mmCIF file of C-alpha atoms in Angstrom:
data_model
loop_
_atom_site.group_PDB
_atom_site.id
_atom_site.type_symbol
_atom_site.label_atom_id
_atom_site.label_comp_id
_atom_site.label_asym_id
_atom_site.label_seq_id
_atom_site.Cartn_x
_atom_site.Cartn_y
_atom_site.Cartn_z
ATOM 1 C CA UNK A 137 -35.442 -29.408 85.246
ATOM 2 C CA UNK A 138 -33.341 -29.535 82.047
ATOM 3 C CA UNK A 139 -31.929 -26.330 80.592
ATOM 4 C CA UNK A 140 -32.025 -27.281 76.895
ATOM 5 C CA UNK A 141 -34.272 -29.380 74.669
ATOM 6 C CA UNK A 142 -31.619 -31.697 73.246
ATOM 7 C CA UNK A 143 -27.964 -32.520 73.829
ATOM 8 C CA UNK A 144 -26.062 -34.144 70.960
ATOM 9 C CA UNK A 145 -23.022 -36.233 71.952
ATOM 10 C CA UNK A 146 -20.502 -37.587 69.442
ATOM 11 C CA UNK A 147 -17.457 -39.717 70.310
ATOM 12 C CA UNK A 148 -14.613 -39.345 67.822
ATOM 13 C CA UNK A 149 -11.538 -41.397 67.050
ATOM 14 C CA UNK A 150 -9.459 -40.504 63.969
ATOM 15 C CA UNK A 151 -12.307 -39.720 61.556
ATOM 16 C CA UNK A 152 -12.096 -35.929 61.404
ATOM 17 C CA UNK A 153 -13.549 -35.493 57.903
ATOM 18 C CA UNK A 154 -16.483 -37.815 58.575
ATOM 19 C CA UNK A 155 -17.046 -35.954 61.841
ATOM 20 C CA UNK A 156 -16.871 -32.599 60.056
ATOM 21 C CA UNK A 157 -19.639 -33.682 57.677
ATOM 22 C CA UNK A 158 -21.642 -35.064 60.599
ATOM 23 C CA UNK A 159 -21.325 -31.765 62.475
ATOM 24 C CA UNK A 160 -22.560 -29.812 59.453
ATOM 25 C CA UNK A 161 -25.653 -32.035 59.375
ATOM 26 C CA UNK A 162 -26.162 -31.625 63.128
ATOM 27 C CA UNK A 163 -25.683 -27.869 62.804
ATOM 28 C CA UNK A 164 -28.499 -27.777 60.234
ATOM 29 C CA UNK A 165 -30.724 -30.118 62.260
ATOM 30 C CA UNK A 166 -30.542 -28.128 65.512
ATOM 31 C CA UNK A 167 -31.254 -24.770 63.833
ATOM 32 C CA UNK A 168 -34.186 -23.259 65.709
ATOM 33 C CA UNK A 169 -33.921 -25.811 68.536
ATOM 34 C CA UNK A 170 -32.591 -25.146 72.020
ATOM 35 C CA UNK A 171 -29.617 -27.463 71.706
ATOM 36 C CA UNK A 172 -26.027 -28.129 72.739
ATOM 37 C CA UNK A 173 -23.415 -30.286 71.012
ATOM 38 C CA UNK A 174 -20.515 -32.200 72.588
ATOM 39 C CA UNK A 175 -17.631 -33.960 70.858
ATOM 40 C CA UNK A 176 -15.557 -36.327 73.001
ATOM 41 C CA UNK A 177 -12.239 -37.092 71.313
ATOM 42 C CA UNK A 178 -10.583 -40.349 72.368
ATOM 43 C CA UNK A 179 -6.980 -39.288 71.827
ATOM 44 C CA UNK A 180 -7.148 -39.071 68.025
ATOM 45 C CA UNK A 181 -3.831 -38.816 66.196
ATOM 46 C CA UNK A 182 -5.230 -37.149 63.055
ATOM 47 C CA UNK A 183 -5.497 -33.647 64.550
ATOM 48 C CA UNK A 184 -9.297 -33.839 64.806
ATOM 49 C CA UNK A 185 -9.777 -31.278 67.583
ATOM 50 C CA UNK A 186 -7.340 -28.694 66.205
ATOM 51 C CA UNK A 187 -8.978 -29.008 62.800
ATOM 52 C CA UNK A 188 -12.608 -28.872 63.954
ATOM 53 C CA UNK A 189 -12.637 -26.508 66.938
ATOM 54 C CA UNK A 190 -12.210 -23.275 64.896
ATOM 55 C CA UNK A 191 -14.802 -24.485 62.356
ATOM 56 C CA UNK A 192 -17.424 -25.259 65.022
ATOM 57 C CA UNK A 193 -16.949 -22.778 67.888
ATOM 58 C CA UNK A 194 -20.412 -23.604 69.260
ATOM 59 C CA UNK A 195 -19.371 -27.210 69.971
ATOM 60 C CA UNK A 196 -17.978 -28.241 73.363
ATOM 61 C CA UNK A 197 -14.900 -30.426 72.822
ATOM 62 C CA UNK A 198 -13.739 -32.854 75.511
ATOM 63 C CA UNK A 199 -10.194 -34.099 74.858
ATOM 64 C CA UNK A 200 -9.121 -37.400 76.389
ATOM 65 C CA UNK A 201 -5.432 -38.220 76.806
ATOM 66 C CA UNK A 202 -6.100 -41.907 76.121
ATOM 67 C CA UNK A 203 -8.854 -44.012 74.553
ATOM 68 C CA UNK A 204 -11.185 -45.045 77.399
ATOM 69 C CA UNK A 205 -13.727 -46.616 75.050
ATOM 70 C CA UNK A 206 -17.092 -45.637 73.618
ATOM 71 C CA UNK A 207 -19.201 -46.064 76.760
ATOM 72 C CA UNK A 208 -16.942 -44.125 79.101
ATOM 73 C CA UNK A 209 -16.487 -41.287 76.594
ATOM 74 C CA UNK A 210 -20.249 -40.899 76.138
ATOM 75 C CA UNK A 211 -20.741 -40.901 79.890
ATOM 76 C CA UNK A 212 -18.266 -38.037 80.259
ATOM 77 C CA UNK A 213 -20.505 -35.808 78.132
ATOM 78 C CA UNK A 214 -23.801 -37.138 79.528
ATOM 79 C CA UNK A 215 -22.705 -36.045 83.009
ATOM 80 C CA UNK A 216 -22.155 -32.511 81.693
ATOM 81 C CA UNK A 217 -25.120 -32.118 79.358
ATOM 82 C CA UNK A 218 -28.395 -30.378 80.191
ATOM 83 C CA UNK A 219 -30.780 -31.600 77.487
ATOM 84 C CA UNK A 220 -34.235 -33.009 78.121
ATOM 85 C CA UNK A 221 -33.284 -35.489 75.408
ATOM 86 C CA UNK A 222 -29.810 -36.872 74.758
ATOM 87 C CA UNK A 223 -28.716 -38.025 71.301
ATOM 88 C CA UNK A 224 -25.753 -40.400 71.152
ATOM 89 C CA UNK A 225 -24.534 -40.155 67.568
ATOM 90 C CA UNK A 226 -21.673 -41.784 65.667
ATOM 91 C CA UNK A 227 -19.242 -39.464 63.841
ATOM 92 C CA UNK A 228 -19.676 -41.399 60.570
ATOM 93 C CA UNK A 229 -23.342 -40.433 60.207
ATOM 94 C CA UNK A 230 -25.393 -37.785 58.425
ATOM 95 C CA UNK A 231 -28.824 -36.712 59.691
ATOM 96 C CA UNK A 232 -31.582 -34.765 57.962
ATOM 97 C CA UNK A 233 -32.461 -31.138 58.654
ATOM 98 C CA UNK A 234 -35.894 -31.981 60.086
ATOM 99 C CA UNK A 235 -35.021 -35.254 61.823
ATOM 100 C CA UNK A 236 -34.365 -34.038 65.367
ATOM 101 C CA UNK A 237 -37.395 -31.778 65.443
ATOM 102 C CA UNK A 238 -39.619 -34.652 64.311
ATOM 103 C CA UNK A 239 -38.172 -37.118 66.812
ATOM 104 C CA UNK A 240 -38.281 -34.701 69.735
ATOM 105 C CA UNK A 241 -41.966 -34.132 68.981
ATOM 106 C CA UNK A 242 -42.514 -37.908 69.083
ATOM 107 C CA UNK A 243 -40.794 -38.088 72.474
ATOM 108 C CA UNK A 244 -42.934 -35.207 73.714
ATOM 109 C CA UNK A 245 -46.078 -37.081 72.657
ATOM 110 C CA UNK A 246 -44.943 -40.441 74.107
ATOM 111 C CA UNK A 247 -43.795 -39.950 77.716
ATOM 112 C CA UNK A 248 -43.331 -43.726 78.052
ATOM 113 C CA UNK A 249 -40.637 -43.689 75.351
ATOM 114 C CA UNK A 250 -37.177 -44.259 76.788
ATOM 115 C CA UNK A 251 -35.449 -44.009 73.440
ATOM 116 C CA UNK A 252 -35.732 -43.967 69.660
ATOM 117 C CA UNK A 253 -33.775 -45.691 66.909
ATOM 118 C CA UNK A 254 -34.016 -44.775 63.220
ATOM 119 C CA UNK A 255 -33.791 -46.122 59.670
ATOM 120 C CA UNK A 256 -30.080 -46.276 58.885
ATOM 121 C CA UNK A 257 -28.787 -46.430 55.302
ATOM 122 C CA UNK A 258 -25.239 -47.306 54.287
ATOM 123 C CA UNK A 259 -23.147 -45.573 51.613
ATOM 124 C CA UNK A 260 -25.013 -47.479 48.878
ATOM 125 C CA UNK A 261 -28.471 -46.518 50.166
ATOM 126 C CA UNK A 262 -28.993 -50.033 51.544
ATOM 127 C CA UNK A 263 -30.995 -50.430 54.758
ATOM 128 C CA UNK A 264 -28.882 -51.532 57.717
ATOM 129 C CA UNK A 265 -30.649 -54.388 59.551
ATOM 130 C CA UNK A 266 -29.217 -53.384 62.937
ATOM 131 C CA UNK A 267 -31.598 -50.402 62.827
ATOM 132 C CA UNK A 268 -34.107 -52.606 64.709
ATOM 133 C CA UNK A 269 -33.192 -55.577 66.861
ATOM 134 C CA UNK A 270 -34.332 -57.895 69.636
ATOM 135 C CA UNK A 271 -32.473 -58.588 72.835
ATOM 136 C CA UNK A 272 -29.874 -61.338 72.294
ATOM 137 C CA UNK A 273 -31.443 -64.077 74.369
ATOM 138 C CA UNK A 274 -29.619 -67.439 74.245
ATOM 139 C CA UNK A 275 -31.812 -68.639 71.358
ATOM 140 C CA UNK A 276 -31.639 -65.363 69.423
ATOM 141 C CA UNK A 277 -27.853 -65.302 69.805
ATOM 142 C CA UNK A 278 -27.517 -68.929 68.735
ATOM 143 C CA UNK A 279 -29.450 -68.146 65.524
ATOM 144 C CA UNK A 280 -27.250 -65.112 64.893
ATOM 145 C CA UNK A 281 -23.917 -66.822 65.578
ATOM 146 C CA UNK A 282 -24.632 -69.865 63.404
ATOM 147 C CA UNK A 283 -26.361 -68.077 60.543
ATOM 148 C CA UNK A 284 -29.947 -69.295 60.987
ATOM 149 C CA UNK A 285 -31.180 -65.703 60.973
ATOM 150 C CA UNK A 286 -29.648 -65.230 57.496
ATOM 151 C CA UNK A 287 -31.032 -68.505 56.187
ATOM 152 C CA UNK A 288 -34.575 -67.667 57.337
ATOM 153 C CA UNK A 289 -34.753 -63.836 57.253
ATOM 154 C CA UNK A 290 -38.550 -63.631 57.445
ATOM 155 C CA UNK A 291 -38.989 -66.200 60.206
ATOM 156 C CA UNK A 292 -40.290 -64.976 63.567
ATOM 157 C CA UNK A 293 -38.558 -67.973 65.143
ATOM 158 C CA UNK A 294 -35.064 -67.765 63.601
ATOM 159 C CA UNK A 295 -34.752 -64.094 62.619
ATOM 160 C CA UNK A 296 -35.497 -62.211 65.805
ATOM 161 C CA UNK A 297 -32.011 -60.682 66.045
ATOM 162 C CA UNK A 298 -32.672 -58.077 63.340
ATOM 163 C CA UNK A 299 -36.487 -58.346 63.284
ATOM 164 C CA UNK A 300 -36.358 -58.697 59.491
ATOM 165 C CA UNK A 301 -40.044 -59.617 59.396
ATOM 166 C CA UNK A 302 -41.042 -56.127 60.588
ATOM 167 C CA UNK A 303 -41.703 -53.524 57.885
ATOM 168 C CA UNK A 304 -38.769 -51.092 57.892
ATOM 169 C CA UNK A 305 -41.044 -48.318 56.592
ATOM 170 C CA UNK A 306 -43.325 -48.400 59.651
ATOM 171 C CA UNK A 307 -43.030 -47.436 63.303
ATOM 172 C CA UNK A 308 -42.505 -50.312 65.745
ATOM 173 C CA UNK A 309 -41.816 -50.976 69.392
ATOM 174 C CA UNK A 310 -38.435 -52.725 69.476
ATOM 175 C CA UNK A 311 -35.984 -53.980 72.064
ATOM 176 C CA UNK A 312 -32.607 -52.592 71.054
ATOM 177 C CA UNK A 313 -31.556 -49.127 69.920
ATOM 178 C CA UNK A 314 -28.439 -49.001 67.715
ATOM 179 C CA UNK A 315 -25.526 -47.137 69.285
ATOM 180 C CA UNK A 316 -24.905 -45.193 66.063
ATOM 181 C CA UNK A 317 -28.076 -43.179 66.769
ATOM 182 C CA UNK A 318 -29.771 -43.362 70.162
ATOM 183 C CA UNK A 319 -32.160 -40.556 71.097
ATOM 184 C CA UNK A 320 -32.715 -41.007 74.829
ATOM 185 C CA UNK A 321 -34.907 -39.427 77.468
ATOM 186 C CA UNK A 322 -32.565 -37.839 80.009
ATOM 187 C CA UNK A 323 -34.970 -38.670 82.786
ATOM 188 C CA UNK A 324 -34.759 -42.348 81.810
ATOM 189 C CA UNK A 325 -30.951 -42.194 81.937
ATOM 190 C CA UNK A 326 -31.138 -40.660 85.416
ATOM 191 C CA UNK A 327 -33.405 -43.517 86.489
ATOM 192 C CA UNK A 328 -31.731 -46.501 84.823
ATOM 193 C CA UNK A 329 -28.095 -45.384 84.828
ATOM 194 C CA UNK A 330 -25.559 -44.443 82.174
ATOM 195 C CA UNK A 331 -23.717 -46.696 79.720
ATOM 196 C CA UNK A 332 -21.987 -49.683 81.314
ATOM 197 C CA UNK A 333 -18.256 -48.980 81.055
ATOM 198 C CA UNK A 334 -17.381 -52.697 81.152
ATOM 199 C CA UNK A 335 -18.214 -52.578 77.424
ATOM 200 C CA UNK A 336 -15.244 -50.988 75.664
ATOM 201 C CA UNK A 337 -16.832 -51.082 72.201
ATOM 202 C CA UNK A 338 -20.098 -52.753 71.065
ATOM 203 C CA UNK A 339 -22.813 -54.153 73.316
ATOM 204 C CA UNK A 340 -23.284 -51.055 75.459
ATOM 205 C CA UNK A 341 -26.307 -50.089 73.338
ATOM 206 C CA UNK A 342 -27.942 -53.478 73.971
ATOM 207 C CA UNK A 343 -27.220 -53.249 77.691
ATOM 208 C CA UNK A 344 -28.659 -49.729 77.996
ATOM 209 C CA UNK A 345 -31.718 -50.641 75.916
ATOM 210 C CA UNK A 346 -32.317 -53.629 78.205
ATOM 211 C CA UNK A 347 -32.144 -51.465 81.331
ATOM 212 C CA UNK A 348 -34.533 -48.955 79.752
ATOM 213 C CA UNK A 349 -37.142 -51.688 79.339
ATOM 214 C CA UNK A 350 -36.476 -53.032 82.854
ATOM 215 C CA UNK A 351 -37.056 -49.470 84.069
ATOM 216 C CA UNK A 352 -40.566 -49.424 82.575
ATOM 217 C CA UNK A 353 -39.816 -47.491 79.368
ATOM 218 C CA UNK A 354 -40.463 -48.484 75.748
ATOM 219 C CA UNK A 355 -38.003 -48.288 72.863
ATOM 220 C CA UNK A 356 -39.220 -47.337 69.396
ATOM 221 C CA UNK A 357 -38.018 -47.689 65.830
ATOM 222 C CA UNK A 358 -39.029 -44.695 63.667
ATOM 223 C CA UNK A 359 -38.379 -44.808 59.877
ATOM 224 C CA UNK A 360 -36.568 -41.455 59.889
ATOM 225 C CA UNK A 361 -33.643 -41.739 57.454
ATOM 226 C CA UNK A 362 -30.016 -41.218 58.391
ATOM 227 C CA UNK A 363 -26.796 -42.168 56.612
ATOM 228 C CA UNK A 364 -24.386 -44.382 58.550
ATOM 229 C CA UNK A 365 -21.095 -45.258 56.910
ATOM 230 C CA UNK A 366 -20.949 -48.121 59.411
ATOM 231 C CA UNK A 367 -17.745 -48.207 61.321
ATOM 232 C CA UNK A 368 -15.208 -46.208 59.334
ATOM 233 C CA UNK A 369 -12.883 -46.348 62.343
ATOM 234 C CA UNK A 370 -13.568 -50.077 62.969
ATOM 235 C CA UNK A 371 -13.548 -52.288 59.888
ATOM 236 C CA UNK A 372 -15.924 -55.210 60.290
ATOM 237 C CA UNK A 373 -13.671 -57.741 58.606
ATOM 238 C CA UNK A 374 -10.930 -57.158 61.179
ATOM 239 C CA UNK A 375 -10.467 -59.819 63.869
ATOM 240 C CA UNK A 376 -10.354 -57.089 66.507
ATOM 241 C CA UNK A 377 -13.912 -56.273 65.521
ATOM 242 C CA UNK A 378 -14.969 -59.926 65.650
ATOM 243 C CA UNK A 379 -13.494 -60.379 69.133
ATOM 244 C CA UNK A 380 -14.982 -57.087 70.381
ATOM 245 C CA UNK A 381 -18.426 -57.909 68.967
ATOM 246 C CA UNK A 382 -18.669 -61.415 70.394
ATOM 247 C CA UNK A 383 -16.833 -60.412 73.552
ATOM 248 C CA UNK A 384 -19.514 -57.798 74.203
ATOM 249 C CA UNK A 385 -22.154 -60.484 73.707
ATOM 250 C CA UNK A 386 -20.403 -62.619 76.320
ATOM 251 C CA UNK A 387 -20.363 -59.731 78.833
ATOM 252 C CA UNK A 388 -24.097 -59.265 78.267
ATOM 253 C CA UNK A 389 -24.791 -62.949 78.934
ATOM 254 C CA UNK A 390 -22.727 -63.087 82.077
ATOM 255 C CA UNK A 391 -24.618 -60.055 83.346
ATOM 256 C CA UNK A 392 -28.213 -60.977 82.474
ATOM 257 C CA UNK A 393 -28.178 -64.728 81.757
ATOM 258 C CA UNK A 394 -25.724 -66.091 84.342
ATOM 259 C CA UNK A 395 -27.119 -69.636 84.239
ATOM 260 C CA UNK A 396 -26.503 -69.946 80.504
ATOM 261 C CA UNK A 397 -23.166 -68.166 80.614
ATOM 262 C CA UNK A 398 -20.937 -71.247 80.303
ATOM 263 C CA UNK A 399 -22.875 -72.598 77.329
ATOM 264 C CA UNK A 400 -23.003 -69.286 75.508
ATOM 265 C CA UNK A 401 -19.356 -68.744 76.346
ATOM 266 C CA UNK A 402 -18.554 -71.993 74.547
ATOM 267 C CA UNK A 403 -20.609 -71.038 71.476
ATOM 268 C CA UNK A 404 -19.167 -67.532 71.342
ATOM 269 C CA UNK A 405 -15.565 -68.755 71.625
ATOM 270 C CA UNK A 406 -16.353 -71.346 68.955
ATOM 271 C CA UNK A 407 -17.741 -68.611 66.687
ATOM 272 C CA UNK A 408 -14.615 -66.469 67.188
ATOM 273 C CA UNK A 409 -12.405 -69.474 66.424
ATOM 274 C CA UNK A 410 -14.336 -70.304 63.257
ATOM 275 C CA UNK A 411 -14.250 -66.699 62.034
ATOM 276 C CA UNK A 412 -10.524 -66.419 62.788
ATOM 277 C CA UNK A 413 -9.771 -69.695 61.002
ATOM 278 C CA UNK A 414 -11.783 -68.662 57.966
ATOM 279 C CA UNK A 415 -10.056 -65.270 57.809
ATOM 280 C CA UNK A 416 -6.623 -66.925 58.073
ATOM 281 C CA UNK A 417 -7.497 -69.434 55.348
ATOM 282 C CA UNK A 418 -8.691 -66.697 52.983
ATOM 283 C CA UNK A 419 -5.501 -64.710 53.577
ATOM 284 C CA UNK A 420 -3.421 -67.842 52.934
ATOM 285 C CA UNK A 421 -5.264 -68.439 49.659
ATOM 286 C CA UNK A 422 -4.892 -64.792 48.681
ATOM 287 C CA UNK A 423 -8.656 -64.282 48.503
ATOM 288 C CA UNK A 424 -9.704 -60.649 48.824
ATOM 289 C CA UNK A 425 -13.273 -59.387 49.275
ATOM 290 C CA UNK A 426 -14.819 -58.206 46.036
ATOM 291 C CA UNK A 427 -15.583 -54.541 45.721
ATOM 292 C CA UNK A 428 -19.283 -53.815 45.537
ATOM 293 C CA UNK A 429 -18.783 -50.942 43.148
ATOM 294 C CA UNK A 430 -17.002 -50.203 39.891
ATOM 295 C CA UNK A 431 -16.617 -46.485 39.394
ATOM 296 C CA UNK A 432 -17.440 -45.840 35.737
ATOM 297 C CA UNK A 433 -20.227 -43.281 35.300
ATOM 298 C CA UNK A 434 -20.673 -40.435 37.773
ATOM 299 C CA UNK A 435 -23.546 -37.983 38.111
ATOM 300 C CA UNK A 436 -22.684 -34.800 40.007
ATOM 301 C CA UNK A 437 -25.711 -33.107 41.574
ATOM 302 C CA UNK A 438 -24.838 -29.453 42.204
ATOM 303 C CA UNK A 439 -25.056 -25.910 40.926
ATOM 304 C CA UNK A 440 -23.062 -25.400 37.740
ATOM 305 C CA UNK A 441 -20.593 -23.030 39.406
ATOM 306 C CA UNK A 442 -19.398 -25.856 41.696
ATOM 307 C CA UNK A 443 -19.207 -28.604 39.065
ATOM 308 C CA UNK A 444 -15.538 -28.357 38.095
ATOM 309 C CA UNK A 445 -14.295 -28.419 41.703
ATOM 310 C CA UNK A 446 -16.412 -31.471 42.516
ATOM 311 C CA UNK A 447 -15.456 -33.212 39.287
ATOM 312 C CA UNK A 448 -11.770 -32.712 40.062
ATOM 313 C CA UNK A 449 -12.177 -34.121 43.584
ATOM 314 C CA UNK A 450 -14.062 -37.156 42.255
ATOM 315 C CA UNK A 451 -11.601 -37.899 39.444
ATOM 316 C CA UNK A 452 -8.708 -37.662 41.917
ATOM 317 C CA UNK A 453 -10.376 -40.193 44.215
ATOM 318 C CA UNK A 454 -11.736 -42.397 41.394
ATOM 319 C CA UNK A 455 -9.301 -42.137 38.462
ATOM 320 C CA UNK A 456 -11.021 -45.054 36.698
ATOM 321 C CA UNK A 457 -14.131 -42.936 35.989
ATOM 322 C CA UNK A 458 -15.045 -42.931 32.293
ATOM 323 C CA UNK A 459 -17.864 -40.356 32.244
ATOM 324 C CA UNK A 460 -18.789 -37.467 34.537
ATOM 325 C CA UNK A 461 -22.152 -35.758 34.030
ATOM 326 C CA UNK A 462 -23.803 -32.759 35.675
ATOM 327 C CA UNK A 463 -27.312 -32.512 37.132
ATOM 328 C CA UNK A 464 -27.561 -28.744 37.256
ATOM 329 C CA UNK A 465 -29.524 -27.573 40.297
ATOM 330 C CA UNK A 466 -29.746 -24.087 38.778
ATOM 331 C CA UNK A 467 -32.260 -25.469 36.293
ATOM 332 C CA UNK A 468 -33.472 -28.717 37.857
ATOM 333 C CA UNK A 469 -34.484 -29.894 41.320
ATOM 334 C CA UNK A 470 -33.181 -32.920 43.201
ATOM 335 C CA UNK A 471 -36.757 -34.183 43.295
ATOM 336 C CA UNK A 472 -36.874 -34.160 39.478
ATOM 337 C CA UNK A 473 -33.913 -36.565 39.424
ATOM 338 C CA UNK A 474 -35.719 -38.870 41.857
ATOM 339 C CA UNK A 475 -38.793 -38.867 39.619
ATOM 340 C CA UNK A 476 -36.601 -39.958 36.705
ATOM 341 C CA UNK A 477 -35.000 -42.812 38.617
ATOM 342 C CA UNK A 478 -35.341 -45.226 35.698
ATOM 343 C CA UNK A 479 -33.008 -42.986 33.694
ATOM 344 C CA UNK A 480 -30.604 -42.753 36.639
ATOM 345 C CA UNK A 481 -29.772 -46.471 36.717
ATOM 346 C CA UNK A 482 -26.957 -46.065 34.185
ATOM 347 C CA UNK A 483 -24.754 -44.335 36.788
ATOM 348 C CA UNK A 484 -22.404 -46.170 39.125
ATOM 349 C CA UNK A 485 -21.777 -43.145 41.368
ATOM 350 C CA UNK A 486 -23.587 -40.036 42.545
ATOM 351 C CA UNK A 487 -21.871 -37.045 44.118
ATOM 352 C CA UNK A 488 -23.981 -34.433 45.887
ATOM 353 C CA UNK A 489 -22.813 -30.972 46.789
ATOM 354 C CA UNK A 490 -23.809 -29.657 50.206
ATOM 355 C CA UNK A 491 -25.385 -27.136 50.671
ATOM 356 C CA UNK A 492 -26.562 -27.039 47.015
ATOM 357 C CA UNK A 493 -28.630 -30.088 47.973
ATOM 358 C CA UNK A 494 -30.036 -30.429 51.491
ATOM 359 C CA UNK A 495 -29.152 -33.495 53.547
ATOM 360 C CA UNK A 496 -32.851 -34.468 53.621
ATOM 361 C CA UNK A 497 -32.876 -34.530 49.803
ATOM 362 C CA UNK A 498 -29.689 -36.581 49.618
ATOM 363 C CA UNK A 499 -31.082 -39.161 52.045
ATOM 364 C CA UNK A 500 -34.380 -39.384 50.150
ATOM 365 C CA UNK A 501 -32.502 -39.887 46.880
ATOM 366 C CA UNK A 502 -30.398 -42.675 48.397
ATOM 367 C CA UNK A 503 -33.444 -44.367 49.886
ATOM 368 C CA UNK A 504 -35.248 -44.215 46.536
ATOM 369 C CA UNK A 505 -32.400 -45.441 44.316
ATOM 370 C CA UNK A 506 -31.044 -48.329 46.387
ATOM 371 C CA UNK A 507 -28.345 -50.379 44.689
ATOM 372 C CA UNK A 508 -25.443 -52.244 46.302
ATOM 373 C CA UNK A 509 -23.378 -51.541 43.185
ATOM 374 C CA UNK A 510 -23.959 -47.771 43.375
ATOM 375 C CA UNK A 511 -21.859 -45.526 45.611
ATOM 376 C CA UNK A 512 -22.992 -42.191 47.032
ATOM 377 C CA UNK A 513 -20.540 -39.365 47.747
ATOM 378 C CA UNK A 514 -21.055 -36.009 49.456
ATOM 379 C CA UNK A 515 -18.909 -32.974 48.663
ATOM 380 C CA UNK A 516 -18.898 -30.223 51.256
ATOM 381 C CA UNK A 517 -18.464 -26.835 49.633
ATOM 382 C CA UNK A 518 -17.208 -25.223 52.853
ATOM 383 C CA UNK A 519 -14.349 -27.649 53.395
ATOM 384 C CA UNK A 520 -13.705 -28.892 49.866
ATOM 385 C CA UNK A 521 -13.765 -32.490 51.153
ATOM 386 C CA UNK A 522 -15.344 -35.386 49.255
ATOM 387 C CA UNK A 523 -16.688 -37.998 51.673
ATOM 388 C CA UNK A 524 -17.192 -41.529 50.367
ATOM 389 C CA UNK A 525 -17.830 -44.956 51.913
ATOM 390 C CA UNK A 526 -14.602 -46.669 52.883
ATOM 391 C CA UNK A 527 -12.450 -43.570 52.335
#
């Protein structure tokens, strides 16, 4: 029925270097698989398509003349793709070389699975709680909006939004798949419908996950690591983000909880007002968010021949660096560095060279040495670009 095993779909908007790194990781992950890759560009102004098309001739690029939103752009590619499984992937992600093969095998073995979500790490190696979530029922949403889920993170009553009481290292049946990485059964999409285009940005993943369950499928969380820089094209402190996030929640409630719509509408508008007032007050007082990281000591993990180029790129981006050291992959393995993690704690930054180190190794390192004050960078030898969180 389907011509290929997996179709990978990425929607891009003005993040060409993040997307380039993502495509290199996808390229490595689909090696040996019957796969196709689509990039839908939502009228980027940074020259994304012209820059990337010659570097990735195997990718099908769809160029929009405006920005129709995340849901509509994904649907454009879904209607064209031929994969038995469809992966909706954010451009600011990195996946491991074996990840897609492993997850496709899981889908093969679980015909009741509508979709899979994964263990997402941010640029500091910290687990992202949205990797596994419940449906935002009125009570769950109330706890999220007013901070009860943060106050009682291990409570099955107050913390259902992010399911913090479930072990992130184990497989679970969950409600919601995160839109940054949704591996979907094409057959389930044909049955339950595509992404709801009423959602411009945010919420479409919850809506689709809900329809998957209504259609008789199960959604799973699998602790397969990926890196997600988390919204490089949409900064979470911006009021546009706040309005889009809570606005999407309101659309969901009007659609599936019509009798509680007026009440939730009140709470959501109240939450937006409170967040906006707080942001305005902080700006008035001149309060700026503190940086999680201070770039002082950097460890570059690469082959010696690439060290000087990476060092130069890092010093240019982080001129405050005081020390730059080499972990020479000609004589040592990445795994050896992981084993010596107690000695690694002196560093504030780590820069990995791809392909000297595989993406799987980088992700394992990040997951092993988790520290909010540490920043992880990836240098791509092919492009000469250093990719860092927030850059």
